[in-house]
Tab-separated table of C-alpha atoms in Angstrom:
chain	number	residue	atom	x	y	z
A	26	MET	CA	0.000	0.000	0.000
A	27	PRO	CA	1.398	3.455	-0.831
A	28	TYR	CA	2.888	5.380	2.047
A	29	ARG	CA	0.438	7.942	3.419
A	30	PRO	CA	1.289	10.194	6.315
A	31	SER	CA	-1.773	12.040	7.487
A	32	SER	CA	-3.329	14.379	4.930
A	33	GLN	CA	-6.068	15.415	7.314
A	34	PRO	CA	-5.834	19.078	8.377
A	35	PRO	CA	-3.932	19.357	11.686
A	36	PRO	CA	-5.223	21.353	14.636
A	37	PRO	CA	-4.130	24.974	14.176
A	38	SER	CA	-2.760	27.118	16.984
A	39	HIS	CA	-6.264	28.480	17.471
A	40	PRO	CA	-9.622	26.890	16.542
A	41	ILE	CA	-10.829	27.817	13.071
A	42	ARG	CA	-14.305	28.817	11.997
A	43	VAL	CA	-16.191	26.549	9.634
A	44	PRO	CA	-19.547	27.065	7.887
A	45	GLY	CA	-22.399	27.019	10.336
A	46	GLY	CA	-20.354	28.589	13.103
A	47	ARG	CA	-18.920	25.287	14.391
A	48	ARG	CA	-15.233	24.867	15.240
A	49	THR	CA	-12.973	22.036	14.239
A	50	GLY	CA	-12.196	19.750	17.169
A	51	VAL	CA	-8.581	19.075	18.093
A	52	ARG	CA	-9.418	15.568	19.266
A	53	SER	CA	-11.141	14.588	16.011
A	54	ALA	CA	-8.336	16.067	13.902
A	55	LEU	CA	-5.722	14.155	15.873
A	56	LEU	CA	-7.700	10.929	15.596
A	57	ALA	CA	-8.119	11.344	11.853
A	58	GLY	CA	-4.418	12.016	11.437
A	59	SER	CA	-3.421	9.026	13.567
A	60	VAL	CA	-5.724	6.640	11.702
A	61	ALA	CA	-4.523	7.830	8.296
A	62	ALA	CA	-0.896	7.487	9.321
A	63	PHE	CA	-1.486	4.014	10.770
A	64	LEU	CA	-3.375	2.648	7.786
A	65	GLY	CA	-0.957	4.065	5.233
A	66	ALA	CA	2.444	3.667	6.819
A	67	GLY	CA	2.279	0.430	8.755
A	68	ALA	CA	4.800	-0.109	11.535
A	69	LEU	CA	7.545	2.365	10.693
A	70	ALA	CA	11.130	1.865	11.738
A	71	PRO	CA	12.662	4.310	14.207
A	72	ALA	CA	14.385	7.326	12.716
A	73	VAL	CA	17.899	6.550	11.525
A	74	ALA	CA	20.832	7.962	13.399
A	75	ALA	CA	21.974	11.456	12.551
A	76	THR	CA	24.839	11.624	10.080
A	77	GLY	CA	26.417	14.679	11.663
A	78	PRO	CA	25.925	18.431	11.455
A	79	SER	CA	25.930	20.306	8.182
A	80	ARG	CA	29.084	22.241	7.415
A	81	SER	CA	27.187	25.244	6.091
A	82	GLY	CA	25.409	27.921	8.047
A	83	THR	CA	26.318	29.715	11.258
A	84	ALA	CA	25.729	27.321	14.129
A	85	VAL	CA	24.094	28.611	17.309
A	86	ALA	CA	23.541	26.425	20.370
A	87	GLY	CA	19.824	25.765	20.569
A	88	VAL	CA	16.846	27.961	19.841
A	89	PRO	CA	16.954	30.925	22.260
A	90	GLY	CA	14.380	30.547	25.024
A	91	VAL	CA	12.916	27.327	23.587
A	92	GLN	CA	13.285	24.162	25.633
A	93	PRO	CA	11.770	21.006	24.062
A	94	GLN	CA	10.044	18.698	26.507
A	95	GLY	CA	10.560	14.965	26.958
A	96	LYS	CA	12.080	13.317	23.878
A	97	ALA	CA	11.289	16.208	21.557
A	98	ARG	CA	14.049	17.966	19.649
A	99	VAL	CA	13.940	20.937	17.316
A	100	THR	CA	16.262	22.685	14.867
A	101	ALA	CA	15.623	26.013	13.157
A	102	ALA	CA	17.471	27.656	10.272
A	103	VAL	CA	16.909	31.250	9.175
A	104	LEU	CA	18.245	33.215	6.213
A	105	ASP	CA	17.628	36.967	5.919
A	106	LEU	CA	17.199	37.542	2.180
A	107	ASP	CA	17.625	41.292	2.560
A	108	ALA	CA	20.929	41.062	4.421
A	109	ARG	CA	22.537	39.299	1.452
A	110	ALA	CA	24.897	37.516	3.850
A	111	GLY	CA	24.298	34.265	2.018
A	112	THR	CA	24.694	32.071	5.095
A	113	PRO	CA	21.769	30.901	7.240
A	114	ARG	CA	21.881	30.946	11.014
A	115	VAL	CA	21.176	27.515	12.457
A	116	TYR	CA	19.753	27.037	15.941
A	117	GLY	CA	20.216	23.552	17.374
A	118	ASP	CA	21.890	20.465	15.934
A	119	ASP	CA	21.667	20.480	12.147
A	120	THR	CA	21.115	16.736	11.895
A	121	PRO	CA	18.594	14.805	9.736
A	122	TYR	CA	14.875	14.620	10.465
A	123	ASP	CA	12.007	12.871	8.687
A	124	THR	CA	10.452	15.294	6.226
A	125	ALA	CA	6.811	14.155	6.398
A	126	SER	CA	4.896	16.394	3.969
A	127	ILE	CA	7.423	19.215	3.604
A	128	ILE	CA	9.028	16.897	1.013
A	129	LYS	CA	6.159	17.839	-1.280
A	130	VAL	CA	7.917	21.100	-2.162
A	131	ASP	CA	10.941	19.071	-3.253
A	132	ILE	CA	8.713	16.681	-5.228
A	133	LEU	CA	7.197	19.680	-7.012
A	134	ALA	CA	10.624	21.158	-7.773
A	135	THR	CA	11.748	17.812	-9.188
A	136	THR	CA	8.596	17.525	-11.314
A	137	LEU	CA	9.246	20.984	-12.763
A	138	LEU	CA	12.923	20.297	-13.449
A	139	GLN	CA	12.042	17.114	-15.298
A	140	ALA	CA	9.434	18.963	-17.354
A	141	GLN	CA	12.018	21.659	-18.156
A	142	ASP	CA	14.449	18.973	-19.328
A	143	ALA	CA	11.763	17.580	-21.622
A	144	GLY	CA	11.057	21.067	-22.977
A	145	ARG	CA	7.390	20.987	-22.030
A	146	PRO	CA	4.978	22.644	-19.582
A	147	LEU	CA	3.225	20.640	-16.901
A	148	SER	CA	0.276	18.659	-18.209
A	149	ARG	CA	-3.233	19.452	-17.031
A	150	GLN	CA	-3.090	16.393	-14.758
A	151	GLU	CA	0.260	17.419	-13.308
A	152	ARG	CA	-0.972	20.921	-12.599
A	153	ALA	CA	-4.004	19.529	-10.785
A	154	GLU	CA	-1.878	17.080	-8.801
A	155	THR	CA	0.805	19.588	-7.852
A	156	ALA	CA	-1.752	22.170	-6.729
A	157	ALA	CA	-3.563	19.592	-4.585
A	158	MET	CA	-0.279	18.272	-3.171
A	159	ILE	CA	0.947	21.680	-2.010
A	160	GLN	CA	-2.200	23.623	-1.239
A	161	ARG	CA	-4.149	20.826	0.487
A	162	SER	CA	-1.242	18.463	1.260
A	163	ASP	CA	-3.050	15.764	-0.717
A	164	ASN	CA	-1.246	12.430	-0.368
A	165	ALA	CA	-2.822	10.665	-3.345
A	166	ALA	CA	-1.409	13.394	-5.575
A	167	ALA	CA	1.988	13.097	-3.881
A	168	ASN	CA	1.980	9.310	-4.391
A	169	ALA	CA	1.354	9.739	-8.126
A	170	LEU	CA	3.998	12.438	-8.560
A	171	TRP	CA	6.570	10.547	-6.459
A	172	ARG	CA	6.253	7.537	-8.742
A	173	ARG	CA	6.398	9.726	-11.848
A	174	ILE	CA	9.639	11.465	-10.854
A	175	GLY	CA	11.359	8.133	-10.243
A	176	MET	CA	10.953	8.163	-6.452
A	177	ALA	CA	14.160	8.628	-4.402
A	178	SER	CA	16.581	8.417	-7.335
A	179	GLY	CA	14.713	11.094	-9.297
A	180	LEU	CA	14.478	13.342	-6.244
A	181	GLU	CA	18.163	13.026	-5.413
A	182	ALA	CA	19.241	13.730	-9.007
A	183	ALA	CA	17.206	16.947	-8.945
A	184	ASN	CA	18.562	17.909	-5.535
A	185	LYS	CA	22.146	17.746	-6.797
A	186	ARG	CA	21.201	20.403	-9.342
A	187	LEU	CA	19.472	22.508	-6.699
A	188	GLY	CA	22.445	22.418	-4.340
A	189	LEU	CA	21.041	20.140	-1.631
A	190	THR	CA	23.684	17.946	0.002
A	191	SER	CA	22.061	16.294	3.027
A	192	THR	CA	18.698	14.948	1.835
A	193	THR	CA	18.107	11.223	1.270
A	194	GLY	CA	14.923	10.032	-0.402
A	195	GLY	CA	12.591	7.663	1.413
A	196	THR	CA	12.682	3.958	0.546
A	197	GLY	CA	10.230	2.781	-2.091
A	198	ALA	CA	6.907	4.576	-1.855
A	199	LYS	CA	7.674	6.130	1.555
A	200	TRP	CA	8.351	9.686	0.421
A	201	GLY	CA	7.438	11.034	3.870
A	202	LEU	CA	10.413	9.224	5.385
A	203	THR	CA	12.864	11.180	3.272
A	204	ARG	CA	15.556	12.542	5.597
A	205	THR	CA	16.705	16.154	5.476
A	206	THR	CA	18.394	18.878	7.488
A	207	ALA	CA	17.285	22.420	8.237
A	208	THR	CA	20.110	23.888	6.141
A	209	ASP	CA	19.192	21.698	3.176
A	210	GLN	CA	15.642	23.011	3.402
A	211	ILE	CA	17.032	26.554	3.294
A	212	ARG	CA	18.967	25.564	0.153
A	213	LEU	CA	15.732	24.356	-1.432
A	214	LEU	CA	13.875	27.508	-0.411
A	215	ARG	CA	16.678	29.656	-1.861
A	216	ALA	CA	16.311	27.850	-5.177
A	217	VAL	CA	12.677	28.996	-5.173
A	218	PHE	CA	12.568	32.372	-3.410
A	219	ASP	CA	16.012	33.978	-3.599
A	220	THR	CA	15.561	35.972	-6.798
A	221	GLY	CA	18.779	37.869	-6.104
A	222	ARG	CA	20.921	34.792	-6.758
A	223	PRO	CA	22.356	34.314	-10.252
A	224	ALA	CA	20.913	31.459	-12.279
A	225	PRO	CA	23.026	28.262	-12.217
A	226	ALA	CA	25.398	27.838	-15.156
A	227	GLY	CA	23.998	25.780	-17.989
A	228	GLY	CA	20.373	26.240	-16.956
A	229	THR	CA	20.541	23.384	-14.451
A	230	GLY	CA	18.240	25.010	-11.905
A	231	LEU	CA	14.603	26.036	-11.815
A	232	SER	CA	13.495	28.474	-14.483
A	233	ALA	CA	11.841	31.760	-13.562
A	234	ALA	CA	8.476	30.303	-14.565
A	235	SER	CA	9.023	27.191	-12.434
A	236	ARG	CA	10.059	29.239	-9.417
A	237	ASP	CA	7.003	31.440	-9.808
A	238	TYR	CA	4.769	28.368	-9.995
A	239	ILE	CA	6.127	26.958	-6.736
A	240	ARG	CA	5.796	30.327	-4.987
A	241	THR	CA	2.202	30.602	-6.173
A	242	GLN	CA	1.302	27.198	-4.748
A	243	MET	CA	2.970	27.922	-1.401
A	244	ASN	CA	1.136	31.239	-1.204
A	245	HIS	CA	-2.236	29.481	-1.406
A	246	ILE	CA	-2.082	26.943	1.413
A	247	ALA	CA	-5.469	25.866	2.770
A	248	ALA	CA	-6.540	28.115	5.636
A	249	ASP	CA	-6.593	25.292	8.191
A	250	GLN	CA	-2.916	24.512	7.481
A	251	THR	CA	-1.486	28.016	7.925
A	252	TRP	CA	0.456	27.296	11.095
A	253	GLY	CA	4.174	26.790	11.670
A	254	VAL	CA	6.759	29.299	10.443
A	255	SER	CA	3.951	31.684	9.513
A	256	ALA	CA	3.665	32.385	13.261
A	257	ALA	CA	6.830	34.500	12.929
A	258	SER	CA	5.437	36.589	10.062
A	259	ASP	CA	3.746	39.951	10.406
A	260	SER	CA	2.708	40.499	6.786
A	261	GLY	CA	2.155	37.348	4.804
A	262	SER	CA	3.942	34.077	4.203
A	263	ALA	CA	4.438	31.219	1.773
A	264	LEU	CA	4.797	27.844	3.427
A	265	LYS	CA	4.466	24.076	3.548
A	266	ASN	CA	3.999	22.029	6.696
A	267	GLY	CA	4.473	18.354	7.489
A	268	TRP	CA	3.154	16.130	10.256
A	269	LEU	CA	3.471	12.416	10.922
A	270	GLN	CA	2.876	10.200	13.939
A	271	ARG	CA	5.421	7.394	14.216
A	272	ASN	CA	3.658	4.108	14.874
A	273	THR	CA	6.625	2.593	16.691
A	274	THR	CA	6.674	5.308	19.357
A	275	GLY	CA	3.408	7.240	19.049
A	276	LEU	CA	5.488	10.424	18.864
A	277	TRP	CA	5.055	13.124	16.238
A	278	ASP	CA	7.291	14.638	13.549
A	279	ILE	CA	6.179	18.248	13.005
A	280	ASN	CA	7.938	20.427	10.416
A	281	SER	CA	7.383	23.768	8.708
A	282	VAL	CA	9.275	25.609	5.965
A	283	GLY	CA	8.675	28.783	4.018
A	284	ARG	CA	9.263	32.465	3.348
A	285	ILE	CA	7.983	35.056	5.778
A	286	THR	CA	8.113	38.821	6.209
A	287	ALA	CA	8.895	40.291	9.622
A	288	CYS	CA	9.825	43.871	10.518
A	289	GLY	CA	10.237	44.721	6.864
A	290	HIS	CA	12.695	41.904	6.128
A	291	HIS	CA	12.124	38.764	4.085
A	292	TYR	CA	13.295	35.534	5.692
A	293	LEU	CA	13.553	31.920	4.636
A	294	VAL	CA	12.777	29.734	7.641
A	295	ALA	CA	12.943	25.978	8.205
A	296	VAL	CA	11.946	24.418	11.534
A	297	LEU	CA	12.185	20.646	11.952
A	298	SER	CA	11.135	18.693	15.027
A	299	ASP	CA	10.463	15.165	16.187
A	300	GLY	CA	9.711	13.263	19.390
A	301	ASN	CA	6.652	15.415	20.155
A	302	THR	CA	4.071	13.824	22.447
A	303	SER	CA	1.165	15.238	20.427
A	304	MET	CA	0.495	17.180	17.263
A	305	ARG	CA	-0.621	20.163	19.321
A	306	ASP	CA	2.622	20.153	21.313
A	307	GLY	CA	4.670	19.799	18.130
A	308	ILE	CA	2.967	22.714	16.422
A	309	ALA	CA	3.445	24.876	19.519
A	310	LEU	CA	7.144	23.948	19.654
A	311	VAL	CA	7.691	24.712	15.960
A	312	GLU	CA	5.931	28.063	16.245
A	313	ARG	CA	7.904	29.075	19.351
A	314	ALA	CA	11.118	28.071	17.617
A	315	ALA	CA	10.233	30.005	14.456
A	316	ARG	CA	9.443	33.196	16.364
A	317	ALA	CA	12.554	32.939	18.537
A	318	ALA	CA	14.888	32.113	15.645
A	319	VAL	CA	13.640	34.935	13.448
A	320	SER	CA	13.813	37.391	16.342
A	321	SER	CA	17.377	36.322	17.149
A	322	SER	CA	18.422	36.446	13.495
A	323	SER	CA	17.166	40.007	13.191
A	324	THR	CA	19.451	41.114	16.041
A	325	PRO	CA	22.882	42.229	14.794
A	326	THR	CA	25.792	40.132	16.030
A	327	HIS	CA	29.053	41.669	17.279
């Protein structure tokens, strides 16, 4: 059976209004997510051991003022696009985490690169699938696109062109168990959002049209999924979130990546976490980490 981490909307930081004046229930959302993850993923193996910290980025010990509870851990990476420093600041150990559904941005980038290589636009079916995969985090669409790109081998070939160095595709159909680091997610986001960077030699990267397409999808995330790094934004954001309950432990992987605007600056932010006791706790941890990391990154260092 294809791998399916939960595609049900997670509980947001605050209850959301739905037609008729009712509110979505946190308990029902968690139950739906747990059942979907259980039926689709089966008994998942524990996360593999970290392969060591990334050698890029400016390492900072932990996220300021954020203390994960229990077995939870969190890493945040922030790049100020307006500072033009070119190096992200990394808070916490920059070691691999499961991607869960944030890998869908990478799947989309790979789909677009392959279409560019073939000299064609996305088909009508591909446009429908990619929009559903990013905007609604639809797993059926992700399953189809993952197979079409060649699964892990196709993803990793594209990532070499995009400059990613620490992302390993999930085995077989298990795209959500792709492993990545916070700095690699910043590299991916730069390939999409950093318009100030020169295009790669030989046209090996995403075209302007492809980058615009990804940005458009990430700017239209379903309202009930606008949590995560967007908590650090004060005037709009483009994002993708991921969530997955591990059946072997019952603990949650909660991740969020995207571009935000805060205090007049544009930031790329990636926050990865695992070992959370609940989805609610994981979302709260990711949002605290995003706010603290962006605030710290906006403070000049001496």
